[in-house]
Coordinates of C-alpha atoms in Angstrom, one line a residue:
X1 CA 0.1 0.0 0.0
X2 CA 1.3 3.3 -0.6
X3 CA 2.5 5.3 1.9
X4 CA -0.1 8.7 1.4
X5 CA -3.0 6.1 1.1
X6 CA -2.0 4.5 4.1
X7 CA -1.7 7.7 5.8
X8 CA -5.4 8.6 4.9
X9 CA -7.0 5.5 5.9
X10 CA -5.4 6.1 9.6
X11 CA -6.9 9.5 9.2
X12 CA -10.3 8.2 8.5
X13 CA -10.0 5.8 11.1
X14 CA -9.3 8.4 13.9
X15 CA -11.8 10.8 12.5
X16 CA -14.2 7.8 12.5
X17 CA -13.5 7.1 16.2
X18 CA -13.4 10.6 17.6
X19 CA -17.2 11.0 16.2
X20 CA -18.2 7.8 17.7
X21 CA -16.8 9.3 21.0
X22 CA -18.7 12.2 20.7
X23 CA -21.9 10.4 20.1
X24 CA -21.8 8.2 23.0
X25 CA -21.2 11.5 25.0
X26 CA -24.0 12.7 23.5
X27 CA -26.2 10.2 24.5
X28 CA -27.7 9.7 28.3
X29 CA -26.7 6.7 30.4
X30 CA -29.9 4.3 30.5
X31 CA -28.2 1.6 32.4
X32 CA -29.9 1.2 35.6
X33 CA -27.3 0.4 39.0
X34 CA -27.9 -3.2 40.4
X35 CA -29.9 -3.9 43.4
X36 CA -28.8 -6.4 45.8
X37 CA -32.1 -8.3 45.8
X38 CA -31.3 -8.8 42.3
X39 CA -28.1 -10.7 43.1
X40 CA -30.0 -13.8 44.6
X41 CA -31.7 -14.2 41.0
X42 CA -28.4 -14.5 39.3
X43 CA -27.7 -17.9 38.0
X44 CA -24.4 -20.0 38.0
X45 CA -23.2 -23.2 37.6
X46 CA -22.5 -25.2 41.0
X47 CA -19.4 -26.4 41.7
X48 CA -19.5 -30.3 40.8
X49 CA -22.6 -30.2 39.1
X50 CA -21.1 -30.8 35.8
X51 CA -21.3 -34.7 35.3
X52 CA -20.5 -36.9 31.8
X53 CA -22.4 -39.3 30.6
X54 CA -20.1 -42.9 31.1
X55 CA -19.7 -42.8 27.1
X56 CA -18.5 -39.2 27.2
X57 CA -21.3 -38.2 24.4
X58 CA -23.4 -36.1 27.0
X59 CA -23.1 -33.6 29.7
X60 CA -25.5 -32.5 32.2
X61 CA -25.3 -29.4 34.5
X62 CA -27.2 -27.5 37.0
X63 CA -27.8 -23.7 37.0
X64 CA -28.8 -22.8 40.3
X65 CA -29.8 -19.3 41.9
X66 CA -29.9 -18.4 45.8
X67 CA -33.3 -17.5 45.6
X68 CA -35.7 -18.4 42.7
X69 CA -35.7 -21.6 40.6
X70 CA -33.1 -23.5 38.7
X71 CA -32.7 -25.5 36.0
X72 CA -30.6 -28.9 34.8
X73 CA -28.9 -28.3 31.3
X74 CA -28.1 -31.6 29.5
X75 CA -25.9 -31.2 26.1
X76 CA -24.7 -33.4 23.4
X77 CA -21.3 -32.9 23.0
X78 CA -19.4 -32.2 19.4
X79 CA -23.2 -31.6 18.6
X80 CA -25.9 -28.3 19.1
X81 CA -28.1 -30.5 20.8
X82 CA -28.8 -28.8 24.4
X83 CA -32.3 -28.9 26.2
X84 CA -33.1 -27.2 29.8
X85 CA -35.5 -28.5 32.4
X86 CA -36.5 -26.6 35.4
X87 CA -35.6 -28.2 38.4
X88 CA -37.6 -26.4 41.2
X89 CA -35.9 -24.1 44.2
X90 CA -33.7 -26.3 46.0
X91 CA -29.9 -24.8 46.5
X92 CA -28.7 -28.1 45.9
X93 CA -29.5 -30.8 42.7
X94 CA -29.8 -34.7 42.0
X95 CA -29.4 -36.1 38.4
X96 CA -27.4 -39.7 37.3
X97 CA -27.0 -41.2 33.9
X98 CA -27.4 -45.0 33.2
X99 CA -24.3 -46.6 33.0
X100 CA -25.2 -47.7 29.2
X101 CA -25.7 -43.3 28.7
X102 CA -28.9 -44.3 27.1
X103 CA -30.8 -42.5 29.9
X104 CA -30.7 -39.8 32.5
X105 CA -32.9 -39.5 36.1
X106 CA -33.1 -35.8 37.9
X107 CA -34.8 -34.6 40.9
X108 CA -37.3 -31.6 40.3
X109 CA -37.5 -29.7 43.8
X110 CA -40.8 -27.7 45.0
X111 CA -40.6 -24.2 43.2
X112 CA -39.3 -21.5 45.8
X113 CA -42.4 -20.1 46.3
X114 CA -44.3 -23.2 47.6
X115 CA -41.0 -23.8 50.0
X116 CA -41.4 -19.8 51.2
X117 CA -45.2 -20.5 51.7
X118 CA -44.9 -24.2 53.3
X119 CA -42.0 -22.8 55.6
X120 CA -45.1 -20.5 57.2
X121 CA -47.3 -23.3 57.3
X122 CA -45.6 -26.2 59.6
X123 CA -48.3 -28.7 58.6
X124 CA -47.7 -28.7 54.9
X125 CA -45.4 -31.5 53.4
X126 CA -43.7 -30.5 50.2
X127 CA -42.2 -33.6 47.9
X128 CA -39.7 -34.1 45.4
X129 CA -40.4 -35.2 41.1
X130 CA -38.6 -37.4 39.4
X131 CA -37.7 -37.0 36.0
X132 CA -36.8 -39.9 33.9
X133 CA -35.4 -39.0 29.9
X134 CA -34.9 -41.3 27.3
X135 CA -31.9 -39.4 25.4
X136 CA -32.5 -41.2 22.5
X137 CA -35.8 -39.3 21.7
X138 CA -36.4 -37.0 24.7
X139 CA -39.2 -38.7 26.0
X140 CA -39.9 -38.1 29.9
X141 CA -41.7 -39.8 32.4
X142 CA -42.5 -38.3 36.0
X143 CA -43.0 -39.8 39.2
X144 CA -44.3 -38.3 42.4
X145 CA -43.3 -38.2 45.9
X146 CA -39.7 -39.5 44.8
X147 CA -37.0 -40.4 47.3
X148 CA -34.0 -42.4 46.9
X149 CA -33.1 -43.2 43.2
X150 CA -30.9 -45.7 41.6
X151 CA -30.0 -47.0 37.8
X152 CA -29.2 -51.0 38.8
X153 CA -25.2 -50.2 37.6
X154 CA -23.7 -52.2 34.7
X155 CA -26.7 -53.7 33.3
X156 CA -28.5 -50.5 33.3
X157 CA -32.0 -52.4 32.8
X158 CA -34.2 -50.8 35.6
X159 CA -34.7 -47.6 37.8
X160 CA -35.2 -48.2 41.4
X161 CA -37.4 -45.2 43.0
X162 CA -38.5 -44.8 46.3
X163 CA -41.9 -43.5 46.7
X164 CA -42.5 -41.4 49.9
X165 CA -45.4 -41.2 52.1
X166 CA -47.6 -38.5 53.3
X167 CA -46.7 -37.3 57.2
X168 CA -49.0 -39.2 59.8
X169 CA -49.5 -37.0 62.7
X170 CA -50.6 -39.9 64.8
X171 CA -47.6 -41.9 63.7
X172 CA -46.0 -43.9 66.9
X173 CA -42.1 -44.1 67.6
X174 CA -42.2 -47.7 66.7
X175 CA -44.2 -47.7 63.3
X176 CA -42.3 -48.8 60.2
X177 CA -40.1 -46.8 58.3
X178 CA -40.4 -48.6 54.9
X179 CA -41.9 -47.2 52.0
X180 CA -43.0 -48.4 48.4
X181 CA -39.8 -49.0 46.1
X182 CA -41.1 -48.9 42.3
X183 CA -38.7 -50.7 40.0
X184 CA -39.0 -49.6 36.4
X185 CA -37.9 -51.7 33.7
X186 CA -36.5 -49.1 31.4
X187 CA -37.4 -51.1 28.1
X188 CA -40.7 -52.3 28.7
X189 CA -41.7 -49.3 31.2
X190 CA -43.5 -52.1 33.3
X191 CA -43.2 -51.8 37.1
X192 CA -43.0 -54.0 40.2
X193 CA -44.0 -52.7 43.7
X194 CA -42.2 -53.8 46.6
X195 CA -43.6 -52.8 49.8
X196 CA -42.4 -51.7 53.1
X197 CA -38.6 -51.1 51.8
X198 CA -36.3 -49.1 54.2
X199 CA -32.9 -49.9 52.4
X200 CA -31.6 -51.1 49.2
X201 CA -29.3 -51.4 46.6
X202 CA -27.9 -53.0 43.5
X203 CA -24.2 -54.9 43.1
X204 CA -21.8 -53.5 40.7
X205 CA -23.0 -56.1 38.0
X206 CA -27.1 -54.5 38.6
X207 CA -28.3 -58.1 38.4
X208 CA -28.8 -58.4 42.2
X209 CA -30.4 -56.0 44.5
X210 CA -30.1 -56.6 48.3
X211 CA -33.3 -55.1 50.0
X212 CA -34.4 -54.7 53.8
X213 CA -38.6 -54.3 55.1
X214 CA -39.3 -52.2 58.0
X215 CA -42.9 -52.4 58.9
X216 CA -45.7 -51.3 61.9
X217 CA -45.0 -53.7 64.5
X218 CA -41.8 -55.2 63.2
X219 CA -44.1 -57.4 61.8
X220 CA -42.7 -58.8 58.2
X221 CA -39.1 -57.0 58.5
X222 CA -36.3 -58.6 57.1
X223 CA -33.9 -59.3 54.5
X224 CA -34.6 -60.2 50.8
X225 CA -32.5 -60.5 47.8
X226 CA -33.8 -59.7 44.1
X227 CA -32.9 -61.3 41.0
X228 CA -33.4 -58.7 38.8
X229 CA -33.3 -60.5 35.7
X230 CA -36.1 -62.3 36.6
X231 CA -37.5 -60.5 39.2
X232 CA -37.8 -63.4 41.7
X233 CA -37.7 -62.7 45.1
X234 CA -35.6 -65.0 47.9
X235 CA -36.4 -64.1 51.6
X236 CA -32.8 -64.4 53.5
X237 CA -34.1 -63.5 57.1
X238 CA -36.8 -62.2 59.2
X239 CA -37.2 -61.2 62.7
X240 CA -38.7 -58.6 64.7
X241 CA -35.6 -56.4 64.4
X242 CA -34.6 -53.0 62.3
X243 CA -32.4 -54.5 59.4
X244 CA -29.9 -51.8 58.5
X245 CA -26.5 -50.5 57.0
X246 CA -26.7 -52.5 53.8
X247 CA -23.4 -52.2 51.9
X248 CA -22.2 -54.2 48.9
X249 CA -18.5 -55.1 48.4
X250 CA -16.7 -53.4 45.7
X251 CA -17.0 -56.1 43.2
X252 CA -20.8 -56.6 44.3
X253 CA -19.8 -60.2 44.9
X254 CA -20.9 -60.1 48.8
X255 CA -22.7 -57.7 51.0
X256 CA -23.0 -57.2 54.6
X257 CA -25.6 -55.7 56.7
X258 CA -26.5 -55.2 61.0
X259 CA -29.6 -56.7 62.5
X260 CA -30.7 -54.8 65.8
X261 CA -32.8 -55.4 68.7
X262 CA -34.1 -53.6 71.7
X263 CA -33.6 -54.6 75.2
X264 CA -35.7 -52.7 78.0
X265 CA -32.4 -53.6 80.1
X266 CA -30.3 -51.3 77.9
X267 CA -29.4 -48.2 76.5
X268 CA -28.3 -49.3 73.3
X269 CA -29.7 -51.9 70.9
X270 CA -27.9 -55.2 70.6
X271 CA -26.4 -55.9 67.1
X272 CA -26.1 -59.2 65.3
X273 CA -23.5 -59.1 61.8
X274 CA -25.1 -61.0 58.6
X275 CA -22.8 -61.6 55.6
X276 CA -24.3 -63.1 52.3
X277 CA -22.0 -64.2 49.5
X278 CA -21.5 -66.5 46.6
X279 CA -25.3 -64.9 44.7
X280 CA -27.5 -67.7 43.5
X281 CA -31.2 -68.4 43.9
X282 CA -29.7 -70.0 47.3
X283 CA -26.7 -67.9 48.6
X284 CA -24.4 -68.2 51.5
X285 CA -26.1 -66.8 54.4
X286 CA -23.6 -66.2 57.5
X287 CA -25.4 -64.8 61.0
X288 CA -23.1 -64.0 64.1
X289 CA -25.0 -63.0 67.1
X290 CA -23.0 -61.3 69.7
X291 CA -24.7 -62.5 72.6
X292 CA -24.4 -65.7 72.1
X293 CA -20.8 -66.1 72.0
X294 CA -19.7 -66.1 75.2
X295 CA -16.0 -67.2 74.4
X296 CA -14.1 -64.7 72.0
X297 CA -16.8 -62.1 71.9
X298 CA -16.0 -59.0 75.1
X299 CA -18.8 -59.3 78.0
X300 CA -21.0 -56.6 78.4
X301 CA -20.5 -55.6 74.6
X302 CA -22.6 -55.5 71.8
X303 CA -22.1 -55.1 67.8
X304 CA -22.4 -51.0 67.2
X305 CA -24.9 -49.5 64.8
X306 CA -22.4 -46.6 64.4
X307 CA -20.5 -48.9 62.0
X308 CA -21.0 -50.3 58.4
X309 CA -20.2 -54.1 58.6
X310 CA -17.7 -55.2 55.5
X311 CA -16.1 -58.1 53.8
X312 CA -12.3 -58.6 54.1
X313 CA -11.3 -58.6 50.3
X314 CA -11.3 -62.9 50.6
X315 CA -14.3 -62.8 51.5
X316 CA -13.7 -65.0 54.5
X317 CA -14.3 -62.5 57.4
X318 CA -17.0 -59.8 58.2
X319 CA -15.5 -56.4 60.3
X320 CA -17.9 -54.8 62.3
X321 CA -17.6 -52.1 65.2
X322 CA -18.5 -53.1 69.3
X323 CA -19.5 -50.6 71.9
X324 CA -20.3 -51.0 75.8
X325 CA -23.6 -52.3 76.8
X326 CA -25.0 -49.6 79.3
X327 CA -27.7 -50.6 81.7
X328 CA -30.7 -48.1 82.1
X329 CA -30.5 -45.8 85.0
X330 CA -32.4 -47.6 88.3
X331 CA -36.1 -46.1 88.4
X332 CA -36.5 -43.4 91.3
X333 CA -39.3 -45.3 92.9
X334 CA -36.9 -48.3 93.1
X335 CA -34.0 -46.6 94.7
X336 CA -36.7 -44.9 97.6
X337 CA -37.8 -48.4 98.1
X338 CA -34.7 -49.7 98.7

């Protein structure tokens, strides 16, 4: 470019820039200052909320606000496909991809305005809603009063959803804590309902689900094993006790849990450890009752409910915690009587 032409071009840019500056100065600034109440409505991606599907083709993340309702963004990587779903006004989030990356399940919490209204009405109870989305066609199914939910591991053939109950004002402390558990076959969309389920867990492969039941009056309480492939249920143990702390080992080949009994003489419950391995129609069930072992178990001790029992790697032992048995204080009437 000739030097004269270059000088003219530079001069043109300087003049144009000056004219734009003058025009901007002539216009009045109309932007309003930000108010503190507006900050609560800003949406942001929450820490640790970004999750990739197991096959790496999908991404999901939560956009939440301090006040107001959030949304879940589901986006297909290396594509323009992107969907947004409302997830209510909770400051938390909950979503999970299936292991085959064909499904995503997420919670929709009550709206922010409903939560605030419920806070002023102590008797009002709000529930979460669970959405199940087929990522091939975006077909969505909703489930009301949803609690804990789990896909069945590598098999990715079922989704289990805990269905919560309405609060009972006349409920007694000893009433059962179990709820309905809905087992959804993802391919057929046919459902199976299990009643009074308190805890449930799939093994790593997803072909077995162990679950405990907790009913009123301890009637029917026990431990069961569901064969997910054919929907058959095997009852492994029954007792008038509370079953808890159910946990599979890392490989999904065995699980352990506790069975706790109340004894009116003591402040704490007495514990029994249960271990199950060799998954089949008739698995091996190992039960250790500390109260019946007067040789190797310490006196005035019991199995603690505060530590989850676990199998050793070689599946030869179950490890559990213990604590002291504390007698209840002697009643005042008995003290004066003596």
